[in-house]
């Protein structure tokens, strides 16, 4: 499994990347600024995130969406990229603040990236629904290309040094304590540039089932505080069929 983290902000797209998509011949090395994480950096949902000694000061936890690849692909055209997406999920990424010169090496440690549960297909407007019949629509993941991801993240101290994980069906809670914080962000799906990102990465290497792509950074960042629990939920309010209650799809505890 390969994990790619694209170092750009939502809404920013490098000119070199745009030019590379116009040519059928490979891509320049600087078309995208990407870090490749070790597969051992991935941590399952609802598992503790153990903060190493060298990450105790100045580090941050970023909540951002990720794309999981579901099939083998090389030199994928942007218009076909949605066919290679297995699902979209929220992640919690522990790293140094952007711009630190040793950040690419430091984010390789075990458990640096917590993977949330997949965001259900029903949470998105389905621009490709006409490609499948009603019989198989539920079984085929339809990657959204437009709309908005409404992300809510909540960081609060563990009570008495331990936490009881929230129920998967329970709505996300907001803390009233002074040392708890809630951040809400709306991420434009089109601004993530998922088709273009997948197309460019597939020019450098073959994408395989299980590969993860963090296409851009979301606007949710917390300080890496020990003995705190991070909970995040995601809905797509621009879709008329979206859920009215945000159920947590990402839970981790910083220890």
CSV table of N, CA and C in Angstrom, one decimal, residues 158-162:
chain,number,residue,atom,x,y,z
A,158,UNK,N,-9.4,13.7,27.6
A,158,UNK,CA,-10.0,12.4,28.1
A,158,UNK,C,-10.4,12.6,29.6
A,159,UNK,N,-11.5,12.0,29.9
A,159,UNK,CA,-12.0,12.1,31.3
A,159,UNK,C,-11.3,11.1,32.1
A,160,UNK,N,-10.6,11.5,33.2
A,160,UNK,CA,-9.9,10.6,34.1
A,160,UNK,C,-8.8,9.7,33.4
A,161,UNK,N,-8.2,10.3,32.3
A,161,UNK,CA,-7.1,9.6,31.6
A,161,UNK,C,-7.6,8.5,30.7
A,162,UNK,N,-8.9,8.3,30.5
A,162,UNK,CA,-9.4,7.2,29.6
A,162,UNK,C,-10.7,7.7,29.0
